[in-house]
Structure formats: C-alpha cells, structure tokens
C-alpha cells in the first residue's frame, strides 16, 4: 500500500518547522520536500501541493488564502494552521474532542482549519458549559490567557532570546483593542452571541499556556462534573479540581495533551486550561487532525 504523501507549505516558520521535525520521524507517510531555492516559487509549490494527499498550510492568513488558489487536485486534503478559514462555512473546525460529530466531520472533510492557541483553551472550557446550559449564549464572558513567547513566532523568539530589553522580563498584556484574531472562532464555535472580553498575556518563558475563564453563580463541583463527564472518553483531555496552591502556565510544555483545572468556591468558579501553545495549541493538534483525515490512529505520533 502506498504511503500518503504530505507537503508542508511554510515549513520555515515556527509551526511548520515543528510539524516537519515530528513528521520526518514517521514511517507511515511520505514527506514531499521542496528545493530550498524554490521555496517561494508558486509554480513549484503548486506542483507539489497537487501531488500531495494532504497539505499543511503554515502561512500568514493572506498567504494561506492565496495558497488555496494553487490547489486544483480535488483529492488533496488541507489543514490550515492560520486564522484564515476558522469561521469559514466550507471548512471544518479541527477540534475532535468537542463531540463525535466534530470528529466525524474531520475524518470525512477535505478542508480542516486548525484551532488557534488561545481559542483552544477557551473553547475546551466553554463549549461543554454552553451545551449543558451552565453558561447562557448571551453571557459576555471574561477570559485571560498566558502564553510563552514562542507563540509570537520567529521575530518574538529572537527578541526574547537575543535582543532582550527590561520590559521583556515581565508579563505583557496585548490585544488591547479587544480585536484579537482568535475572538471570531471563540464566539462562533461556542455558539456565543457576543465575543468575550479577552486579555492575552505573553511572558518570559518559551512554551506553555494557561487560559482562564470565570463563571458566576455556580458551584465548582457542578462545573467539574460537567467537564469531566464531557471529556471522559478523550485520551488527551484530563479534568481536575484543585483546592489550593498555584497553577503554572508551562506545566504541559512538550506535550500534546490538555489539562482542565476547576477551582473556586460554591458561587464563583474559575476554569483554567493548561496546554502547550506549540503542542495542543498548534502542531500537536494539526498532526492529530492529519491522523484523522488520513485514517491513522488519532494519537499516532503525539506526545502524551
């Protein structure tokens, strides 16, 4: 049996590099590689993309849209790691844990949009609580999300590791205009009527995320029971209740799994999702979606 052919368009970026590093170790796929001198040549890219059974787009938004115009082979499947297609009705949102229907759509569809990193933590917490009517779709939720600086790509990595200034030693809040590019998918996938109030924060560590929402008027045990039941059959998702202590945002680095921590009291509850922004927040999720789309075991090649 022929191995599926996989091509990574945008291999030089942070996400593309890690996907390539992982897939190069796989024996069950054939990685198509482009000549370095032709990496930005549209004719060569088009030829290779249309030879592939599956293409990863690891590109900026506009470049991903342009890349899609090069794919004319109706058999070629695509996973887009950019924001470009996450709310597009012709694409499937690549988060299989939300429901059996979500998983089946990923398995059967040709175009899958990989979730955003901050959006992953938000949706994993909020979607089950909306479906269970703990949170009303009309609620304006508040969320803050810590990320390591690798989430900012090559330029930010260079700033932190080679050009570090005084302000980079402390957490930095960004997205101050409440127009962060992940907000649209947070709202749409969860079925919310309003985008959340969202404060992303980048800090002086390489990888790992802690995305937190707050819920008023419910007991933490009630919230824990719903989330633990929702994800009880998901091998990558673990749900815990925590009474005291501290929560570290880098606890899940170098893994593709995700922990959900529920804490608070009988009237005010917080839910924090812990995961790796380059793992479950990007590359791990993309490989998980590839496995489903190509008929492999969903967990093949993942770091659990």
Coordinates of C-alpha atoms in Angstrom, one line a residue:
X1 CA 0.0 0.0 0.0
X2 CA 1.4 3.4 -0.9
X3 CA 2.1 5.8 1.9
X4 CA 0.1 9.0 1.9
X5 CA 2.1 12.0 0.6
X6 CA 2.3 15.0 2.8
X7 CA 3.5 18.5 1.9
X8 CA 4.2 21.4 4.4
X9 CA 3.7 24.8 2.8
X10 CA 5.5 27.3 5.0
X11 CA 8.0 24.9 6.5
X12 CA 10.4 27.7 7.6
X13 CA 8.0 29.1 10.2
X14 CA 7.8 28.1 13.9
X15 CA 4.7 25.8 13.3
X16 CA 6.0 24.4 10.0
X17 CA 9.4 23.6 11.5
X18 CA 7.9 21.6 14.4
X19 CA 5.4 19.8 12.2
X20 CA 8.3 18.8 9.9
X21 CA 10.5 17.7 12.7
X22 CA 7.8 15.4 14.0
X23 CA 6.6 14.0 10.7
X24 CA 10.1 13.3 9.5
X25 CA 10.3 10.6 12.1
X26 CA 7.1 8.9 10.9
X27 CA 7.4 5.7 8.7
X28 CA 3.8 5.7 7.6
X29 CA 3.8 8.8 5.5
X30 CA 6.0 10.2 2.7
X31 CA 7.1 13.8 3.2
X32 CA 7.3 15.8 0.0
X33 CA 10.1 18.3 0.2
X34 CA 10.7 21.4 -1.9
X35 CA 14.1 22.6 -3.1
X36 CA 15.1 25.4 -0.8
X37 CA 15.8 27.7 -3.7
X38 CA 12.2 27.2 -5.0
X39 CA 10.5 27.6 -1.6
X40 CA 8.7 30.7 -2.7
X41 CA 8.2 29.7 -6.3
X42 CA 4.4 29.4 -6.9
X43 CA 4.7 27.0 -9.8
X44 CA 6.9 24.6 -7.8
X45 CA 4.6 24.9 -4.8
X46 CA 1.6 24.3 -6.9
X47 CA 3.1 21.2 -8.4
X48 CA 4.0 19.7 -5.1
X49 CA 0.7 20.6 -3.4
X50 CA -1.3 18.9 -6.1
X51 CA 0.9 15.8 -5.8
X52 CA 0.1 15.5 -2.1
X53 CA -2.6 13.6 -0.4
X54 CA -2.5 16.2 2.4
X55 CA -1.1 19.7 2.6
X56 CA -0.3 21.7 5.8
X57 CA -0.6 25.4 5.3
X58 CA 1.7 27.1 7.9
X59 CA 1.5 30.6 6.5
X60 CA 0.1 34.0 7.3
X61 CA -3.6 34.5 6.7
X62 CA -3.5 36.1 3.3
X63 CA -0.8 33.7 2.1
X64 CA -3.0 30.8 3.1
X65 CA -5.9 32.1 1.1
X66 CA -3.5 32.6 -1.9
X67 CA -2.1 29.1 -1.5
X68 CA -5.6 27.6 -1.7
X69 CA -5.9 29.0 -5.2
X70 CA -2.9 26.8 -6.2
X71 CA -4.6 23.6 -5.2
X72 CA -6.6 22.2 -8.1
X73 CA -6.5 18.4 -7.3
X74 CA -9.9 17.5 -5.8
X75 CA -8.3 14.7 -3.8
X76 CA -5.8 16.9 -2.0
X77 CA -6.8 17.4 1.7
X78 CA -5.7 20.6 3.5
X79 CA -5.1 21.6 7.1
X80 CA -4.7 25.3 7.5
X81 CA -2.8 26.4 10.7
X82 CA -3.6 30.1 10.1
X83 CA -6.7 32.1 11.1
X84 CA -7.9 32.4 7.5
X85 CA -10.5 29.7 7.4
X86 CA -11.6 29.0 11.0
X87 CA -15.0 30.6 10.7
X88 CA -15.5 29.7 7.0
X89 CA -18.6 27.5 6.5
X90 CA -16.8 25.5 3.9
X91 CA -14.2 24.4 6.3
X92 CA -14.4 22.0 9.4
X93 CA -13.1 23.3 12.7
X94 CA -10.4 20.8 13.8
X95 CA -11.2 20.0 17.4
X96 CA -12.3 16.4 17.6
X97 CA -12.9 16.3 21.3
X98 CA -15.9 18.5 21.3
X99 CA -18.3 15.8 20.0
X100 CA -18.5 12.7 17.9
X101 CA -20.0 14.8 15.2
X102 CA -16.9 17.1 15.2
X103 CA -14.6 14.1 14.9
X104 CA -16.6 12.5 12.1
X105 CA -16.6 15.8 10.1
X106 CA -12.8 16.0 10.4
X107 CA -12.5 12.4 9.2
X108 CA -14.6 13.0 6.2
X109 CA -13.9 16.5 5.1
X110 CA -11.1 17.8 2.8
X111 CA -10.6 21.2 4.4
X112 CA -9.8 21.4 8.1
X113 CA -9.0 24.7 10.0
X114 CA -6.6 24.1 12.9
X115 CA -7.7 25.9 16.0
X116 CA -5.9 29.0 17.4
X117 CA -3.9 28.5 20.6
X118 CA -5.8 30.9 22.9
X119 CA -9.0 29.7 21.3
X120 CA -8.2 26.1 22.1
X121 CA -8.2 26.8 25.9
X122 CA -11.3 29.0 25.7
X123 CA -13.4 26.6 23.6
X124 CA -12.4 23.5 25.5
X125 CA -13.8 25.1 28.7
X126 CA -16.8 27.0 27.3
X127 CA -18.3 24.7 24.7
X128 CA -19.4 21.9 27.1
X129 CA -20.8 24.5 29.6
X130 CA -22.8 26.2 26.9
X131 CA -24.1 22.8 25.7
X132 CA -25.0 21.9 29.3
X133 CA -26.7 25.3 29.8
X134 CA -24.4 26.3 32.7
X135 CA -23.5 29.3 30.6
X136 CA -26.1 31.2 28.6
X137 CA -25.1 32.0 25.0
X138 CA -25.9 35.7 25.7
X139 CA -23.3 35.9 28.5
X140 CA -20.4 38.2 27.9
X141 CA -17.5 36.1 29.3
X142 CA -14.2 37.3 30.6
X143 CA -11.0 35.4 29.7
X144 CA -7.3 35.9 30.3
X145 CA -4.7 33.7 28.7
X146 CA -1.0 33.4 29.4
X147 CA 1.4 32.2 26.7
X148 CA 5.1 31.6 26.3
X149 CA 6.9 33.8 23.8
X150 CA 7.2 31.0 21.2
X151 CA 3.6 31.8 20.3
X152 CA 4.8 35.1 18.8
X153 CA 6.8 33.3 16.1
X154 CA 10.4 33.8 15.0
X155 CA 10.5 37.6 15.5
X156 CA 9.4 37.4 19.1
X157 CA 11.6 34.5 19.9
X158 CA 14.6 36.5 18.6
X159 CA 13.5 39.5 20.8
X160 CA 13.4 37.4 24.0
X161 CA 16.5 35.3 23.3
X162 CA 18.8 37.7 21.6
X163 CA 17.5 41.3 22.0
X164 CA 16.0 41.2 25.4
X165 CA 15.1 44.6 27.0
X166 CA 13.9 45.4 30.5
X167 CA 10.2 45.1 29.8
X168 CA 10.6 41.6 28.4
X169 CA 11.4 40.3 31.9
X170 CA 7.8 40.8 33.0
X171 CA 4.3 39.6 31.7
X172 CA 3.0 41.8 28.9
X173 CA -0.7 42.3 28.1
X174 CA -1.5 42.7 24.5
X175 CA -4.6 42.7 22.2
X176 CA -5.6 45.9 24.0
X177 CA -8.2 46.9 21.3
X178 CA -10.3 43.8 22.1
X179 CA -9.9 42.8 18.5
X180 CA -7.7 39.7 18.8
X181 CA -7.8 37.4 15.8
X182 CA -9.0 34.4 17.8
X183 CA -12.2 36.1 19.1
X184 CA -14.2 35.2 16.0
X185 CA -13.7 31.5 16.4
X186 CA -14.2 31.6 20.1
X187 CA -17.6 33.2 19.5
X188 CA -18.7 31.0 16.6
X189 CA -17.6 27.6 17.7
X190 CA -19.0 28.1 21.2
X191 CA -22.3 29.5 19.9
X192 CA -22.0 32.7 21.8
X193 CA -23.9 35.9 21.0
X194 CA -21.0 38.1 22.0
X195 CA -17.3 37.9 21.7
X196 CA -15.6 37.5 25.2
X197 CA -13.6 40.2 26.9
X198 CA -10.2 38.8 26.2
X199 CA -6.8 39.7 27.7
X200 CA -3.9 37.7 26.2
X201 CA -0.6 37.9 28.1
X202 CA 2.9 36.9 26.9
X203 CA 5.6 36.1 29.5
X204 CA 9.3 35.3 29.7
X205 CA 9.1 31.5 29.2
X206 CA 9.3 29.6 25.9
X207 CA 6.2 27.5 25.6
X208 CA 3.0 26.6 27.6
X209 CA -0.4 28.2 28.0
X210 CA -2.9 28.8 30.8
X211 CA -6.3 30.1 29.5
X212 CA -8.8 31.0 32.2
X213 CA -12.5 31.8 32.3
X214 CA -14.6 32.8 35.3
X215 CA -18.2 31.7 36.0
X216 CA -20.5 33.4 38.5
X217 CA -23.4 31.7 40.4
X218 CA -22.3 28.0 40.1
X219 CA -20.6 25.6 42.4
X220 CA -17.2 24.3 41.3
X221 CA -18.3 20.7 41.8
X222 CA -21.1 21.2 39.3
X223 CA -18.7 22.6 36.7
X224 CA -16.2 19.9 37.4
X225 CA -18.8 17.2 36.9
X226 CA -19.9 18.5 33.6
X227 CA -16.4 18.9 32.2
X228 CA -15.1 15.6 33.5
X229 CA -18.2 13.8 32.0
X230 CA -17.9 15.6 28.7
X231 CA -14.2 14.6 28.2
X232 CA -14.3 11.2 29.9
X233 CA -13.6 9.4 26.7
X234 CA -11.0 11.9 25.4
X235 CA -7.5 10.4 25.9
X236 CA -5.8 13.8 25.5
X237 CA -8.0 15.7 28.0
X238 CA -7.9 15.4 31.7
X239 CA -10.1 17.3 34.2
X240 CA -9.1 18.1 37.8
X241 CA -10.4 20.0 40.7
X242 CA -7.8 22.0 42.7
X243 CA -8.3 23.3 46.2
X244 CA -5.2 25.4 46.8
X245 CA -1.6 26.1 45.7
X246 CA -0.5 27.6 42.4
X247 CA -1.0 26.8 38.7
X248 CA 2.0 27.1 36.4
X249 CA 1.4 28.0 32.8
X250 CA 4.2 25.8 31.5
X251 CA 3.3 22.6 33.1
X252 CA 2.2 21.0 29.8
X253 CA 5.2 22.0 27.7
X254 CA 6.4 19.4 25.2
X255 CA 3.1 17.5 25.3
X256 CA 0.0 17.4 23.1
X257 CA -2.4 16.8 25.9
X258 CA -4.5 19.3 27.8
X259 CA -5.5 19.6 31.5
X260 CA -8.6 21.4 32.7
X261 CA -8.4 22.7 36.2
X262 CA -11.6 23.7 38.1
X263 CA -11.2 25.8 41.3
X264 CA -13.1 28.4 43.3
X265 CA -16.0 28.0 45.7
X266 CA -19.8 27.5 45.7
X267 CA -20.6 30.8 44.0
X268 CA -17.5 31.8 41.9
X269 CA -15.7 29.3 39.7
X270 CA -12.6 29.6 37.6
X271 CA -11.6 27.1 34.8
X272 CA -8.1 27.1 33.6
X273 CA -6.9 25.1 30.5
X274 CA -3.2 24.1 30.6
X275 CA -1.5 23.0 27.4
X276 CA 1.5 23.7 25.1
X277 CA 0.9 26.5 22.6
X278 CA 3.1 24.6 20.1
X279 CA 1.6 21.2 21.1
X280 CA -2.2 21.0 21.5
X281 CA -2.3 24.7 20.6
X282 CA -0.7 24.2 17.2
X283 CA 1.5 21.4 15.9
X284 CA 0.1 18.6 18.0
X285 CA -3.5 19.5 17.0
X286 CA -2.5 19.6 13.4
X287 CA -0.9 16.2 13.5
X288 CA -4.0 14.8 15.4
X289 CA -6.2 16.2 12.6
X290 CA -3.9 14.7 9.9
X291 CA -4.2 11.3 11.6
X292 CA -8.0 11.5 11.5
X293 CA -8.1 12.7 7.9
X294 CA -5.7 10.1 6.6
X295 CA -7.2 7.2 8.6
X296 CA -4.4 6.7 11.1
X297 CA -4.9 6.2 14.8
X298 CA -5.8 9.6 16.2
X299 CA -2.9 9.6 18.7
X300 CA -0.2 8.4 16.3
X301 CA 3.0 10.5 16.8
X302 CA 1.6 12.6 19.6
X303 CA 3.4 13.4 22.8
X304 CA 1.0 12.4 25.7

